[in-house]
Amino acid sequence: MITPSAQDELRCVLHALHTQVAPAVHGTDVESPVATLTHILRHVSRRIGFEGQILFENIAALRKLLPDLCACLLSLDGVTGAPEQAASIEGALAAEYCDANTYRSLEIMASEARALGEALYGGLKVLQAVPAERRDAGYQRMRDAIRRCVVWQIEQERRLIEPAFFGRGPRR
Amino acid sequence: MMNFTPERMSEYLTHKLGLAAPVTVADIARFGRGSSRETWFVRYHDPDRPSGVVTVVFRLDFPAGSTIPSPLEQEYFIYERLGRTDVPVARVLWWEEDPRWVAGGRPFYVREHVDGTWQVPHFHDPDPRYDELRIAISKEHLGKLARVHALDWQGLGFDTILPAPRSTAECAHLAIDTIMQRFESLRLEPVPIMLEAAEWLHERAPEAPRISLCKGTNGLGEEIFRGREIIAMSDWEEASIGDPACDIAFLQSFIPEIERDGRTVWGLGKALEFYRSVSGTNVTVENVRFYKILHGLKMGEYAHNAGVAVARSAEAQIRQIWTGTEVFFFGKHNLAAAMGLLEPLPQVLWAELNQSVEELRA
């Protein structure tokens, strides 16, 4: 371990930006990017602290939802793309994103979340093309479950955005 | 990349203007405020005009690409065609793609500089004595938008570069599909709220009162004033062909809600009445509301495009990081809120999002 931590370093950099750099710059051309830089560094700090856990939970949520989506798609006889998308979902669920001896870095987790998210996205596209007369209660339950997941993802993203930006002044 | 040093600029302008004596470049300044594309102001002494210092504007994509995913050639085309109409715009001078002057795959175009300001002093001052100013500015802007909307977009060839709806019923559907096609072609991550919202919007797509050329981003910060008159309309990179309600929905700040003694002095309803009186077109509040929601879809598209630029190049603008993160979040949240899936973000947060250091100082 190195002390100070990455978070400690960022906190000091931000403090220096606020107390030394920002007061010394004059003119919109410089003040504007300095303001943006300050927000972005705060956002990076937030991501270092929380993005791993959010990705972990997102992966778990998608792994819970996707088998149901797969089953829903397989039940849609004759709907274009449904069997192929079901196979894509199975592939995304079965893929190995990291071997047992490798640390699950943020990049690896992001890659897994993206692959599972693509499976959901593709499945949603197929569901949206289902004709109105084929949209039964099971179909609607699946759509509702996807929407809940989508809303949850936006709420999680807010955890990374709000403390970094809201109430912190002009961004540009 | 065009090297914006006085020496290189002098060499270029001397060549381009076909002059025997070298052009003296007085000043080169990058416009710090522009967030969609790179903009440079170049002042030079024109030997053919001994009394005159000429200012021209160079426009080019950022090294990592423009934030708005429409090509620079399209912007050039729009300015060139609008120059043939009564819509006030800066006159375009030339397009440059000669490899001797354009390195790094960034062509540029040059247009005349219009001497004015985007700022309207006291526009945000809540003192009632500025109500008259606010309303006058609002009417001036709506009048200029009406001019844009009245243009013969087919005769001017705008449908050769912009998707054009075949009917008034198709306007909203085409607007949604155009955004989604561009989004799909650029996206690096799955964003299911975009799919959900596109479907939701299709189910509620209104018929347009007419088919018009629409400016896209417009209002405060996008138009150049001299006094109370708009002498140039800028920032055409989001132009489209469709429902004029789109422009009223995308309009920034210039339709202030003013209430005095419980009476509405100005606001969207009165602005639409005024617009109808000058354009003859009945844009409804419902259509404006629809396009305000569609704006969230557009935000998603351009904000992710900015994020993609950052993911692909270290040369991306720092502002593109912000657009690709916080602005993208606002777009997604806005769509979910419009669909009734989330509580809307408070207006105060939107106001803060749109505030610049310049405006805060003013």
Coordinates of C-alpha atoms in Angstrom, one line a residue:
Chain A
M1 CA 0.0 0.0 0.0
I2 CA 1.0 3.5 -0.6
T3 CA 0.1 6.2 1.8
P4 CA -1.4 8.7 0.8
S5 CA -4.1 6.8 -1.0
A6 CA -5.4 7.8 -4.4
Q7 CA -8.4 9.4 -2.7
D8 CA -6.1 11.4 -0.4
E9 CA -4.1 12.6 -3.4
L10 CA -7.2 13.7 -5.2
R11 CA -8.5 15.5 -2.2
C12 CA -5.3 17.5 -1.9
V13 CA -5.2 18.3 -5.6
L14 CA -8.8 19.6 -5.4
H15 CA -7.9 21.7 -2.4
A16 CA -4.9 23.2 -4.3
L17 CA -7.2 23.9 -7.3
H18 CA -9.7 25.7 -5.1
T19 CA -7.2 27.7 -2.9
Q20 CA -4.3 28.3 -5.2
V21 CA -5.1 27.8 -8.9
A22 CA -8.7 29.1 -9.1
P23 CA -8.1 32.5 -7.4
A24 CA -5.0 33.0 -9.6
V25 CA -6.8 32.6 -13.0
H26 CA -8.7 35.4 -14.6
G27 CA -10.8 35.5 -17.7
T28 CA -13.5 33.1 -18.9
D29 CA -11.1 31.2 -21.2
V30 CA -9.2 29.9 -18.2
E31 CA -11.8 30.1 -15.4
S32 CA -14.3 28.0 -17.3
P33 CA -12.0 24.9 -17.8
V34 CA -10.7 25.2 -14.3
A35 CA -14.3 25.1 -13.0
T36 CA -14.9 22.0 -15.2
L37 CA -11.7 20.4 -14.1
T38 CA -12.7 20.8 -10.4
H39 CA -16.0 19.1 -11.0
I40 CA -14.5 16.3 -12.9
L41 CA -11.8 15.6 -10.3
R42 CA -14.5 15.4 -7.7
H43 CA -16.4 13.0 -9.9
V44 CA -13.3 10.8 -10.4
S45 CA -12.9 10.7 -6.6
R46 CA -16.5 9.6 -6.2
R47 CA -16.1 6.9 -8.9
I48 CA -13.0 5.5 -7.2
G49 CA -14.9 5.2 -4.0
F50 CA -18.2 3.8 -5.2
E51 CA -18.2 2.6 -8.8
G52 CA -16.9 -0.8 -7.9
Q53 CA -19.8 -1.6 -5.5
I54 CA -22.3 -0.2 -8.0
L55 CA -21.0 -2.3 -10.8
F56 CA -21.0 -5.4 -8.5
E57 CA -24.7 -4.8 -7.7
N58 CA -25.5 -4.0 -11.3
I59 CA -24.0 -7.3 -12.4
A60 CA -25.9 -9.2 -9.8
A61 CA -29.2 -7.5 -10.8
L62 CA -28.6 -8.3 -14.5
R63 CA -27.7 -11.9 -13.7
K64 CA -31.0 -12.2 -11.9
L65 CA -33.1 -10.6 -14.6
L66 CA -31.5 -12.0 -17.8
P67 CA -32.6 -15.7 -17.3
D68 CA -36.3 -14.4 -17.1
L69 CA -35.8 -12.3 -20.2
C70 CA -34.3 -15.3 -22.0
A71 CA -37.3 -17.5 -21.1
C72 CA -39.7 -14.8 -22.2
L73 CA -37.9 -14.5 -25.5
L74 CA -38.0 -18.3 -26.0
S75 CA -41.8 -18.2 -25.4
L76 CA -42.3 -15.8 -28.2
D77 CA -42.8 -18.2 -31.1
G78 CA -42.4 -16.6 -34.5
V79 CA -41.1 -13.2 -33.3
T80 CA -38.2 -12.2 -35.4
G81 CA -34.8 -12.3 -33.6
A82 CA -36.2 -13.8 -30.4
P83 CA -34.4 -17.1 -30.4
E84 CA -31.1 -15.5 -31.6
Q85 CA -31.3 -12.9 -28.8
A86 CA -32.1 -15.6 -26.2
A87 CA -28.9 -17.4 -27.4
S88 CA -27.0 -14.1 -27.0
I89 CA -28.2 -13.8 -23.4
E90 CA -27.2 -17.3 -22.6
G91 CA -23.8 -16.6 -24.1
A92 CA -23.4 -13.4 -22.1
L93 CA -24.4 -15.2 -18.9
A94 CA -22.0 -18.1 -19.5
A95 CA -19.0 -16.1 -20.5
E96 CA -16.0 -15.9 -18.2
Y97 CA -15.0 -12.3 -17.6
C98 CA -12.2 -13.0 -15.2
D99 CA -10.4 -16.1 -14.1
A100 CA -10.3 -17.1 -10.4
N101 CA -6.7 -15.9 -9.9
T102 CA -7.2 -12.4 -11.3
Y103 CA -8.3 -9.4 -9.3
R104 CA -11.7 -8.2 -10.6
S105 CA -10.6 -4.7 -11.5
L106 CA -13.1 -1.9 -12.3
E107 CA -12.3 -2.5 -16.0
I108 CA -13.2 -6.2 -15.8
M109 CA -16.4 -5.5 -13.9
A110 CA -17.3 -2.8 -16.4
S111 CA -16.7 -5.1 -19.2
E112 CA -18.9 -7.8 -17.7
A113 CA -21.7 -5.2 -16.9
R114 CA -21.5 -3.9 -20.4
A115 CA -21.8 -7.4 -21.9
L116 CA -24.8 -8.3 -19.7
G117 CA -26.3 -4.8 -20.4
E118 CA -26.0 -5.4 -24.1
A119 CA -27.8 -8.7 -23.7
L120 CA -30.6 -6.8 -21.9
Y121 CA -30.6 -4.0 -24.5
G122 CA -30.9 -6.5 -27.4
G123 CA -33.7 -8.4 -25.6
L124 CA -35.6 -5.1 -25.0
K125 CA -35.3 -4.3 -28.7
V126 CA -36.9 -7.6 -29.6
L127 CA -39.7 -7.2 -27.0
Q128 CA -40.4 -3.7 -28.4
A129 CA -41.1 -5.3 -31.8
V130 CA -43.6 -7.7 -30.5
P131 CA -47.0 -6.9 -32.0
A132 CA -49.7 -5.5 -29.6
E133 CA -51.9 -8.6 -29.9
R134 CA -49.0 -10.8 -28.6
R135 CA -48.4 -8.6 -25.5
D136 CA -49.8 -10.8 -22.7
A137 CA -49.5 -10.5 -19.0
G138 CA -46.2 -12.3 -19.0
Y139 CA -44.8 -9.9 -21.6
Q140 CA -46.0 -6.9 -19.5
R141 CA -44.4 -8.4 -16.4
M142 CA -41.1 -8.7 -18.2
R143 CA -41.3 -5.1 -19.5
D144 CA -42.0 -3.9 -16.0
A145 CA -39.1 -5.8 -14.6
I146 CA -36.8 -4.3 -17.2
R147 CA -38.0 -0.8 -16.5
R148 CA -37.4 -1.3 -12.7
C149 CA -33.9 -2.3 -13.5
V150 CA -33.4 0.7 -15.8
V151 CA -34.6 3.1 -13.2
W152 CA -32.5 1.4 -10.5
Q153 CA -29.4 1.9 -12.8
I154 CA -30.2 5.6 -13.2
E155 CA -30.6 5.9 -9.4
Q156 CA -27.2 4.3 -8.9
E157 CA -25.6 6.6 -11.4
R158 CA -27.0 9.5 -9.4
R159 CA -24.9 8.3 -6.5
L160 CA -21.8 9.1 -8.6
I161 CA -23.1 12.3 -10.0
E162 CA -24.9 14.2 -7.2
P163 CA -22.1 14.6 -4.7
A164 CA -19.7 15.6 -7.4
F165 CA -21.8 18.2 -9.2
F166 CA -25.1 19.3 -7.5
G167 CA -24.9 22.6 -5.7
R168 CA -21.2 23.0 -6.6
G169 CA -21.5 25.9 -8.9
P170 CA -21.1 26.5 -12.6
R171 CA -19.7 23.6 -14.6
R172 CA -18.2 25.6 -17.4
Chain B
M1 CA -4.3 20.5 -37.8
M2 CA -4.3 24.1 -38.9
N3 CA -1.6 25.8 -36.9
F4 CA -3.1 29.0 -35.4
T5 CA 0.1 30.9 -35.1
P6 CA 0.4 34.4 -36.6
E7 CA 3.1 33.3 -39.0
R8 CA 1.2 30.3 -40.3
M9 CA -2.0 32.2 -40.5
S10 CA -0.3 35.0 -42.5
E11 CA 1.0 32.4 -44.9
Y12 CA -2.3 30.8 -45.3
L13 CA -4.4 34.0 -45.7
T14 CA -1.8 35.5 -48.2
H15 CA -2.2 32.3 -50.2
K16 CA -6.0 32.0 -49.9
L17 CA -6.6 35.7 -50.7
G18 CA -4.2 35.6 -53.6
L19 CA -2.2 38.5 -52.4
A20 CA 1.3 39.5 -53.4
A21 CA 2.3 41.1 -50.1
P22 CA 2.0 39.1 -46.9
V23 CA -1.0 39.6 -44.8
T24 CA -0.3 41.0 -41.4
V25 CA -2.1 39.1 -38.7
A26 CA -3.1 41.4 -35.8
D27 CA -4.6 38.9 -33.4
I28 CA -5.7 35.3 -33.1
A29 CA -7.9 34.2 -30.2
R30 CA -9.7 31.0 -29.5
F31 CA -13.3 31.4 -28.4
G32 CA -13.4 29.8 -25.0
R33 CA -17.2 29.6 -24.6
G34 CA -18.0 27.3 -27.6
S35 CA -18.7 23.8 -26.5
S36 CA -19.8 22.2 -29.8
R37 CA -16.9 23.0 -32.1
E38 CA -13.5 24.8 -32.1
T39 CA -13.9 28.4 -33.0
W40 CA -11.1 30.9 -33.7
F41 CA -11.2 34.7 -34.3
V42 CA -8.5 35.9 -36.6
R43 CA -8.0 39.7 -37.1
Y44 CA -5.8 40.7 -40.0
H45 CA -4.9 43.8 -42.0
D46 CA -6.2 43.5 -45.6
P47 CA -3.7 45.2 -47.9
D48 CA -6.6 45.8 -50.4
R49 CA -8.5 47.7 -47.7
P50 CA -5.9 50.0 -46.2
S51 CA -8.3 51.4 -43.6
G52 CA -9.6 48.1 -42.6
V53 CA -8.8 45.4 -40.1
V54 CA -10.8 42.3 -41.0
T55 CA -12.0 39.7 -38.5
V56 CA -12.9 36.3 -39.7
V57 CA -14.0 33.2 -37.9
F58 CA -12.5 29.7 -38.4
R59 CA -14.7 26.7 -37.4
L60 CA -13.4 23.2 -37.1
D61 CA -14.1 20.0 -35.2
F62 CA -12.3 19.4 -31.9
P63 CA -9.4 17.0 -32.3
A64 CA -11.4 14.2 -30.8
G65 CA -14.5 15.1 -32.7
S66 CA -17.5 17.5 -32.4
T67 CA -19.8 17.1 -29.4
I68 CA -22.8 17.3 -31.7
P69 CA -22.8 14.3 -34.0
S70 CA -23.5 16.2 -37.2
P71 CA -20.7 16.8 -39.7
L72 CA -19.0 20.2 -40.1
E73 CA -19.8 20.1 -43.9
Q74 CA -23.5 20.2 -42.9
E75 CA -23.0 23.3 -40.8
Y76 CA -21.1 25.0 -43.6
F77 CA -23.9 24.1 -46.1
I78 CA -26.6 25.5 -43.8
Y79 CA -24.7 28.8 -43.3
E80 CA -24.1 29.0 -47.1
R81 CA -27.8 28.4 -48.0
L82 CA -29.1 30.7 -45.2
G83 CA -26.9 33.4 -46.6
R84 CA -29.2 33.5 -49.6
T85 CA -32.2 34.3 -47.4
D86 CA -33.5 37.0 -45.1
V87 CA -32.4 35.0 -42.0
P88 CA -29.5 36.9 -40.4
V89 CA -26.4 34.8 -40.3
A90 CA -22.7 35.3 -40.7
R91 CA -21.7 35.1 -44.3
V92 CA -19.5 32.0 -45.1
L93 CA -16.4 32.7 -47.0
W94 CA -14.8 29.4 -48.0
W95 CA -14.4 25.7 -47.1
E96 CA -10.8 24.4 -46.7
E97 CA -9.7 20.8 -47.1
D98 CA -6.4 21.3 -48.9
P99 CA -3.9 18.9 -47.2
R100 CA -1.3 21.6 -47.3
W101 CA -3.3 23.6 -44.8
V102 CA -5.4 20.8 -43.1
A103 CA -3.4 18.3 -41.2
G104 CA -4.8 15.7 -38.9
G105 CA -8.0 15.3 -40.9
R106 CA -9.6 18.4 -39.6
P107 CA -11.0 20.5 -42.5
F108 CA -12.3 23.9 -41.6
Y109 CA -14.5 26.7 -42.9
V110 CA -14.2 30.4 -42.6
R111 CA -17.0 32.9 -42.2
E112 CA -17.3 36.6 -41.6
H113 CA -17.2 37.8 -38.0
V114 CA -20.4 39.6 -36.9
D115 CA -19.7 42.4 -34.5
G116 CA -22.2 42.0 -31.7
T117 CA -22.7 40.1 -28.5
W118 CA -24.7 37.1 -27.3
Q119 CA -25.3 38.7 -24.0
V120 CA -28.4 40.7 -23.2
P121 CA -27.7 43.0 -20.3
H122 CA -30.4 42.8 -17.5
F123 CA -32.3 40.0 -19.2
H124 CA -32.1 37.9 -16.0
D125 CA -32.6 40.9 -13.7
P126 CA -35.9 40.3 -12.0
D127 CA -36.6 44.0 -11.5
P128 CA -40.0 44.7 -13.1
R129 CA -38.5 47.7 -15.0
Y130 CA -36.8 45.1 -17.2
D131 CA -40.0 43.3 -18.1
E132 CA -40.4 45.4 -21.2
L133 CA -36.9 44.5 -22.3
R134 CA -37.4 40.8 -21.7
I135 CA -40.6 40.7 -23.7
A136 CA -39.1 42.8 -26.5
I137 CA -36.1 40.3 -26.7
S138 CA -38.5 37.4 -26.7
K139 CA -40.6 38.8 -29.5
E140 CA -37.5 39.7 -31.5
H141 CA -36.3 36.1 -31.2
L142 CA -39.6 34.6 -32.0
G143 CA -39.9 36.8 -35.1
K144 CA -36.5 35.6 -36.3
L145 CA -37.4 32.0 -35.7
A146 CA -40.6 32.6 -37.7
R147 CA -38.4 33.7 -40.6
V148 CA -36.5 30.4 -40.4
H149 CA -39.6 28.4 -40.2
A150 CA -41.1 30.1 -43.3
L151 CA -38.1 29.3 -45.5
D152 CA -38.6 27.1 -48.6
W153 CA -36.4 24.3 -47.3
Q154 CA -36.9 22.2 -50.4
G155 CA -36.1 25.1 -52.8
L156 CA -33.0 25.9 -50.8
G157 CA -31.9 22.2 -50.9
F158 CA -31.9 21.6 -47.1
D159 CA -33.5 18.2 -47.8
T160 CA -30.4 17.1 -49.6
I161 CA -28.4 17.1 -46.3
L162 CA -31.1 16.7 -43.6
P163 CA -33.7 14.0 -43.2
A164 CA -37.0 15.4 -44.4
P165 CA -40.4 14.1 -43.3
R166 CA -42.9 13.2 -46.0
S167 CA -45.9 14.5 -44.1
T168 CA -46.8 16.6 -41.0
A169 CA -47.8 13.3 -39.4
E170 CA -44.3 11.9 -39.9
C171 CA -42.3 14.8 -38.4
A172 CA -42.2 13.6 -34.8
H173 CA -41.5 9.9 -35.8
L174 CA -38.7 11.0 -38.1
A175 CA -37.2 13.2 -35.3
I176 CA -37.2 10.2 -32.9
D177 CA -35.8 7.7 -35.5
T178 CA -33.1 10.1 -36.7
I179 CA -31.8 10.6 -33.1
M180 CA -31.9 6.8 -32.4
Q181 CA -30.2 5.9 -35.7
R182 CA -27.3 8.3 -34.9
F183 CA -27.2 7.1 -31.3
E184 CA -27.0 3.5 -32.4
S185 CA -24.2 4.3 -34.8
L186 CA -22.1 5.9 -32.1
R187 CA -22.9 4.2 -28.9
L188 CA -20.3 2.4 -26.8
E189 CA -22.6 1.1 -24.1
P190 CA -26.1 -0.1 -23.7
V191 CA -28.5 2.7 -22.6
P192 CA -31.9 1.0 -22.4
I193 CA -33.7 4.2 -21.2
M194 CA -33.1 5.5 -24.7
L195 CA -35.0 2.6 -26.2
E196 CA -37.8 2.9 -23.6
A197 CA -38.1 6.6 -24.2
A198 CA -38.1 6.3 -28.0
E199 CA -40.9 3.8 -27.9
W200 CA -42.8 6.0 -25.4
L201 CA -42.4 9.0 -27.6
H202 CA -43.5 7.2 -30.8
E203 CA -46.7 6.3 -29.0
R204 CA -47.4 10.0 -28.3
A205 CA -46.0 11.6 -31.5
P206 CA -48.1 14.6 -32.4
E207 CA -48.9 15.9 -35.9
A208 CA -47.0 19.0 -36.9
P209 CA -48.8 22.2 -37.9
R210 CA -46.4 22.5 -40.9
I211 CA -43.0 21.2 -42.0
S212 CA -40.2 23.7 -41.5
L213 CA -36.5 24.1 -41.3
C214 CA -35.8 24.2 -37.5
K215 CA -32.7 25.7 -36.0
G216 CA -32.1 23.3 -33.2
T217 CA -30.3 24.9 -30.2
N218 CA -31.5 28.5 -30.0
G219 CA -32.1 31.4 -27.7
L220 CA -29.8 32.9 -25.1
G221 CA -26.2 32.2 -25.9
E222 CA -26.9 31.1 -29.5
E223 CA -27.8 34.4 -31.2
I224 CA -25.8 37.6 -31.8
F225 CA -27.4 40.9 -30.8
R226 CA -26.7 44.5 -31.6
G227 CA -28.9 46.4 -29.1
R228 CA -32.2 44.6 -29.1
E229 CA -31.9 43.3 -32.6
I230 CA -30.6 39.8 -33.6
I231 CA -28.1 40.4 -36.3
A232 CA -26.9 36.9 -36.6
M233 CA -28.3 33.5 -35.7
S234 CA -25.6 31.1 -34.7
D235 CA -25.1 27.4 -33.8
W236 CA -26.9 25.6 -36.5
E237 CA -25.3 22.2 -35.9
E238 CA -28.5 20.7 -34.6
A239 CA -30.7 22.0 -37.5
S240 CA -33.4 19.7 -38.7
I241 CA -36.5 19.6 -40.9
G242 CA -39.8 19.1 -39.0
D243 CA -42.2 20.6 -36.5
P244 CA -41.5 24.3 -35.6
A245 CA -42.6 23.4 -32.1
C246 CA -39.2 21.7 -31.9
D247 CA -37.5 25.1 -31.9
I248 CA -39.8 26.6 -29.3
A249 CA -39.1 23.5 -27.1
F250 CA -35.3 23.8 -27.5
L251 CA -35.4 27.6 -26.9
Q252 CA -33.0 28.8 -24.1
S253 CA -34.3 31.4 -21.7
F254 CA -36.0 33.8 -24.2
I255 CA -39.5 32.9 -23.2
P256 CA -39.4 34.1 -19.6
E257 CA -42.4 33.5 -17.3
I258 CA -43.3 36.9 -16.0
E259 CA -46.2 37.4 -13.5
R260 CA -47.1 40.7 -12.0
D261 CA -49.9 41.1 -9.4
G262 CA -51.2 37.7 -10.1
R263 CA -51.4 38.4 -13.8
T264 CA -49.4 36.6 -16.5
V265 CA -47.5 39.3 -18.4
W266 CA -45.5 36.9 -20.5
G267 CA -44.9 33.2 -20.8
L268 CA -45.2 30.3 -23.2
G269 CA -48.9 30.8 -23.9
K270 CA -48.5 34.5 -24.8
A271 CA -45.3 33.7 -26.7
L272 CA -47.1 31.1 -28.9
E273 CA -49.9 33.7 -29.5
F274 CA -47.3 36.2 -30.7
Y275 CA -45.5 33.5 -32.8
R276 CA -48.9 32.7 -34.4
S277 CA -49.5 36.4 -35.2
V278 CA -46.1 36.7 -37.0
S279 CA -45.9 33.3 -38.6
G280 CA -49.5 32.3 -39.2
T281 CA -48.6 28.9 -37.7
N282 CA -50.4 27.4 -34.7
V283 CA -47.8 25.8 -32.6
T284 CA -49.5 24.2 -29.6
V285 CA -48.3 23.9 -26.0
E286 CA -48.8 20.1 -26.3
N287 CA -46.4 19.9 -29.3
V288 CA -43.9 22.0 -27.4
R289 CA -44.2 19.7 -24.4
F290 CA -43.6 16.7 -26.6
Y291 CA -40.4 18.2 -28.1
K292 CA -39.2 19.2 -24.7
I293 CA -39.2 15.5 -23.8
L294 CA -37.7 14.6 -27.1
H295 CA -34.9 17.0 -26.1
G296 CA -33.9 14.5 -23.4
L297 CA -33.4 11.9 -26.2
K298 CA -31.3 14.4 -28.1
M299 CA -29.3 15.1 -24.9
G300 CA -28.6 11.4 -24.5
E301 CA -27.4 11.3 -28.1
Y302 CA -25.0 14.2 -28.0
A303 CA -23.8 13.6 -24.4
H304 CA -22.9 10.1 -25.2
N305 CA -21.2 11.2 -28.3
A306 CA -19.0 13.5 -26.1
G307 CA -18.3 10.6 -23.8
V308 CA -17.3 8.5 -26.8
A309 CA -14.8 11.2 -27.8
V310 CA -13.3 11.0 -24.4
A311 CA -13.1 7.2 -24.5
R312 CA -11.4 7.3 -27.8
S313 CA -9.0 10.2 -27.5
A314 CA -6.8 11.9 -24.9
E315 CA -7.2 15.0 -27.0
A316 CA -10.9 15.3 -26.1
Q317 CA -12.0 18.6 -24.5
I318 CA -12.4 18.6 -20.7
R319 CA -15.9 19.9 -21.2
Q320 CA -16.6 16.7 -23.2
I321 CA -15.9 14.7 -20.0
W322 CA -18.6 16.8 -18.2
T323 CA -21.0 16.4 -21.1
G324 CA -20.4 12.7 -21.3
T325 CA -21.1 12.2 -17.6
E326 CA -23.3 14.7 -15.8
V327 CA -25.2 16.0 -18.9
F328 CA -25.7 12.4 -20.0
F329 CA -27.1 11.6 -16.6
F330 CA -29.5 14.6 -16.8
G331 CA -30.7 13.4 -20.2
K332 CA -31.4 9.9 -18.9
H333 CA -33.0 11.1 -15.7
N334 CA -35.2 13.5 -17.7
L335 CA -36.5 10.8 -20.0
A336 CA -37.3 8.5 -17.0
A337 CA -39.1 11.4 -15.3
A338 CA -41.1 12.2 -18.4
M339 CA -42.3 8.6 -18.5
G340 CA -43.3 8.8 -14.9
L341 CA -40.6 6.4 -13.7
L342 CA -38.7 8.9 -11.6
E343 CA -39.4 12.2 -9.8
P344 CA -38.2 15.1 -12.0
L345 CA -35.0 16.8 -11.0
P346 CA -35.7 20.2 -9.4
Q347 CA -35.6 23.2 -11.7
V348 CA -32.8 24.7 -9.6
L349 CA -30.5 21.8 -10.6
W350 CA -31.3 22.4 -14.3
A351 CA -30.5 26.1 -13.8
E352 CA -27.2 25.3 -12.2
L353 CA -26.4 22.8 -14.9
N354 CA -26.8 25.6 -17.6
Q355 CA -25.0 28.3 -15.7
S356 CA -21.5 29.4 -16.9
V357 CA -18.9 31.2 -14.9
E358 CA -19.5 34.2 -17.2
E359 CA -23.2 34.3 -16.3
L360 CA -22.5 34.0 -12.6
R361 CA -20.1 36.9 -12.8
A362 CA -22.7 39.0 -14.7

